PDB file of C-alpha atoms in Angstrom:
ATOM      1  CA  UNK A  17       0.000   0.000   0.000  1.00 54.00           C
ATOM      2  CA  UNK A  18       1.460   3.646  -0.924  1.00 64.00           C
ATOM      3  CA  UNK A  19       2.658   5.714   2.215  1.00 82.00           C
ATOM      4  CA  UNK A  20       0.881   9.131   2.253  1.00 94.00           C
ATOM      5  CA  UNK A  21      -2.156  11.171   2.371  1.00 96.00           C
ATOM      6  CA  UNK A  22      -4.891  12.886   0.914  1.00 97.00           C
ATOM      7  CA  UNK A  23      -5.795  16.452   0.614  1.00 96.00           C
ATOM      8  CA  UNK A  24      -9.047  18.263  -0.324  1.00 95.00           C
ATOM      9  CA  UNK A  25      -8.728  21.401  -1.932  1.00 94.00           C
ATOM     10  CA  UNK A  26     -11.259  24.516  -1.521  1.00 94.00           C
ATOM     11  CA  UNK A  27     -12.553  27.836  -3.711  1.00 92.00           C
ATOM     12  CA  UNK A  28     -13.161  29.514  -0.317  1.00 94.00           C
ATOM     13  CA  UNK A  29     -12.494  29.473   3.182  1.00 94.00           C
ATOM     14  CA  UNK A  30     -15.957  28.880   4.243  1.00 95.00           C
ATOM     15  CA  UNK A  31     -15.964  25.775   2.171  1.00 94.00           C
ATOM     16  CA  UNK A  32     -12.867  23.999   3.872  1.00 95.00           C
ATOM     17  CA  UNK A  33     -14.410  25.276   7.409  1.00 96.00           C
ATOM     18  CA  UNK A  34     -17.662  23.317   6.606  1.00 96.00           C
ATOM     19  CA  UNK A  35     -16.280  20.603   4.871  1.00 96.00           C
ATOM     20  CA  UNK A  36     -13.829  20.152   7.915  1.00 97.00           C
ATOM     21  CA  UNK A  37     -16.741  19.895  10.280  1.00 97.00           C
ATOM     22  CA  UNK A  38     -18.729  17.901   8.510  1.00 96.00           C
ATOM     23  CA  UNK A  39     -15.547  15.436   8.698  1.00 97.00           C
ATOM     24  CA  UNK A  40     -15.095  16.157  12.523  1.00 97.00           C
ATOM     25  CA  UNK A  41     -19.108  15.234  13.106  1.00 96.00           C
ATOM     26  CA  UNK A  42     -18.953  12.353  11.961  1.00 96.00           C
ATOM     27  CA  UNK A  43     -15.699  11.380  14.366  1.00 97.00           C
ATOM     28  CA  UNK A  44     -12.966  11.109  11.079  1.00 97.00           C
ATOM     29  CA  UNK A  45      -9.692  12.381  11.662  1.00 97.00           C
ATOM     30  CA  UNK A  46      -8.672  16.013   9.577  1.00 97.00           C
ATOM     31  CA  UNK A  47      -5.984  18.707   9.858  1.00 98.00           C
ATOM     32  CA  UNK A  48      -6.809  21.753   8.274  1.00 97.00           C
ATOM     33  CA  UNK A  49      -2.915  22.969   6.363  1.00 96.00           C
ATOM     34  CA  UNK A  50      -2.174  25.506   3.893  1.00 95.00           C
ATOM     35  CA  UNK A  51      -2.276  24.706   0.435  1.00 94.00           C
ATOM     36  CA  UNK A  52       1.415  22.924  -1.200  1.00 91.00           C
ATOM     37  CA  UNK A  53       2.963  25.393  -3.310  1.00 87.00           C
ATOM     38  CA  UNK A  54       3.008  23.153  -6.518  1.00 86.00           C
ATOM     39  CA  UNK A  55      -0.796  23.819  -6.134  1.00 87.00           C
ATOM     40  CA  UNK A  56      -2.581  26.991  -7.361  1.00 76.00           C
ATOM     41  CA  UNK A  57      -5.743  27.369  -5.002  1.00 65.00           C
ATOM     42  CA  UNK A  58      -7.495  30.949  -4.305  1.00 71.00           C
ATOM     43  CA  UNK A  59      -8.276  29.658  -0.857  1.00 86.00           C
ATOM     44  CA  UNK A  60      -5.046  28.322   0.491  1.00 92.00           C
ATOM     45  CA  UNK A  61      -6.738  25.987   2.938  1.00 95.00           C
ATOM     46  CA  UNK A  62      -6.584  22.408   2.809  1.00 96.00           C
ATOM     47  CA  UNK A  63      -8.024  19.452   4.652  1.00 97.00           C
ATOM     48  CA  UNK A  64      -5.555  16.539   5.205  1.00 97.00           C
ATOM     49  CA  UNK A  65      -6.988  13.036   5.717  1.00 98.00           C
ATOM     50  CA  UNK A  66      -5.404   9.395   5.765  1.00 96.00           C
ATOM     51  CA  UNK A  67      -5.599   6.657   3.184  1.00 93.00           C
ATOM     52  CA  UNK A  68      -8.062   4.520   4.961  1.00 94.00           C
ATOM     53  CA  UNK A  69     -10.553   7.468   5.310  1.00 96.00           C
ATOM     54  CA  UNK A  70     -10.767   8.274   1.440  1.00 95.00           C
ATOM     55  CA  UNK A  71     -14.308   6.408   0.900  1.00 95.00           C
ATOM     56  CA  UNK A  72     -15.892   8.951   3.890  1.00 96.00           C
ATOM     57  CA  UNK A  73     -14.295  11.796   2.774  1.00 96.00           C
ATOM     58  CA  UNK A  74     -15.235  11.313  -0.823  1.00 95.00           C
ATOM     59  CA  UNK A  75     -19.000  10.306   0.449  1.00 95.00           C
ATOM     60  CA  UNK A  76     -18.906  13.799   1.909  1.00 95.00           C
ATOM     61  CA  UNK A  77     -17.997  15.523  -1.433  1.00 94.00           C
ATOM     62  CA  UNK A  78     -20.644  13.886  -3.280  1.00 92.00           C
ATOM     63  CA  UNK A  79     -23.157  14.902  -0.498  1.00 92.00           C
ATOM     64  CA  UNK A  80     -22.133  18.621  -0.642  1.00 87.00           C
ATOM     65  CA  UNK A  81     -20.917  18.815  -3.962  1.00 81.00           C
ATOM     66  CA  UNK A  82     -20.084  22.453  -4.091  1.00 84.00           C
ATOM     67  CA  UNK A  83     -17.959  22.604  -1.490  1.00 88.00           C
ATOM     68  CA  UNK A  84     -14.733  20.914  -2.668  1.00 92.00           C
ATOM     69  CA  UNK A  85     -12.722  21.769  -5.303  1.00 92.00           C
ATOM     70  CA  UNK A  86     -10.290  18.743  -5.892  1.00 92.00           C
ATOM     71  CA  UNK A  87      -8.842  15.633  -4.193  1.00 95.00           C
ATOM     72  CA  UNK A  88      -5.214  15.315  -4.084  1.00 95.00           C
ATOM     73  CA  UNK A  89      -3.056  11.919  -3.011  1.00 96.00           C
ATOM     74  CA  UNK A  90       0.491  13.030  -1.417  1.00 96.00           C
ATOM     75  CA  UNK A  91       3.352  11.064  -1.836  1.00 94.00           C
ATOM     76  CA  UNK A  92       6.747  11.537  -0.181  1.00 86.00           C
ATOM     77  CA  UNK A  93       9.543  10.260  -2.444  1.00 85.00           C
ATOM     78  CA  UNK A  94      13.167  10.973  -0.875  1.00 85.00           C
ATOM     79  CA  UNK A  95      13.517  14.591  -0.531  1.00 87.00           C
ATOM     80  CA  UNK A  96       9.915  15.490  -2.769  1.00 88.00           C
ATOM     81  CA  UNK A  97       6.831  15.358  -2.722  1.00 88.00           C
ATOM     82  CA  UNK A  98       5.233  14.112  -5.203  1.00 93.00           C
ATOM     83  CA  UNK A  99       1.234  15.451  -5.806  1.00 95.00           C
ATOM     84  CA  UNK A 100      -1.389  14.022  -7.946  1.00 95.00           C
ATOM     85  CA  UNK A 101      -4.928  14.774  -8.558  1.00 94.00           C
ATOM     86  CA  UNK A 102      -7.277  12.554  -7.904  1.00 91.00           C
ATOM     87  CA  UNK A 103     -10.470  12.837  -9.329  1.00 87.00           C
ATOM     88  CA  UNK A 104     -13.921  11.288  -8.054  1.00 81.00           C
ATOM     89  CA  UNK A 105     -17.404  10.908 -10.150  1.00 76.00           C
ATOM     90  CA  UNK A 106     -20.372  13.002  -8.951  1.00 66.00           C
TER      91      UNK A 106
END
């Protein structure tokens, strides 16, 4: 299994908030982070969330469509980070 984590991405600050505590209600584990420079996001808030929690997470998008604005996986390889989009149907 790959070693690293998700991140959701947001158009506003009011979206990560409420996506965030959505998350928290419903007892899953999220940091809120700034946004990783290779990224270009108006907000500059993420959410970061383990492997194992991707299914809830995602459920949550789909529920509230509007609020996120991508999924990202985050891989450490040596000294880099490697970032890749990962996209989820509506």
């Amino acid at each position: 299994m790959p070693k690293g984590f998700y991140l959701a991405t947001f158009e506003s600050t009011h979206n990560a908030l409420s996506f965030y505590r959505k998350a928290t209600e419903q007892g899953l584990n999220a940091a809120i982070m700034p946004v990783p420079r290779q990224l270009n996001n108006s907000c500059g808030l993420a959410i970061r969330f383990e492997l194992e929690n991707l299914k809830e997470f995602t459920d949550i998008a789909k529920s509230n469509v509007s609020l996120v604005e991508s999924f990202y996986f985050v891989e450490r390889m040596g000294n880099e980070r490697l970032i890749k989009r990962h996209d989820i149907e509506y």
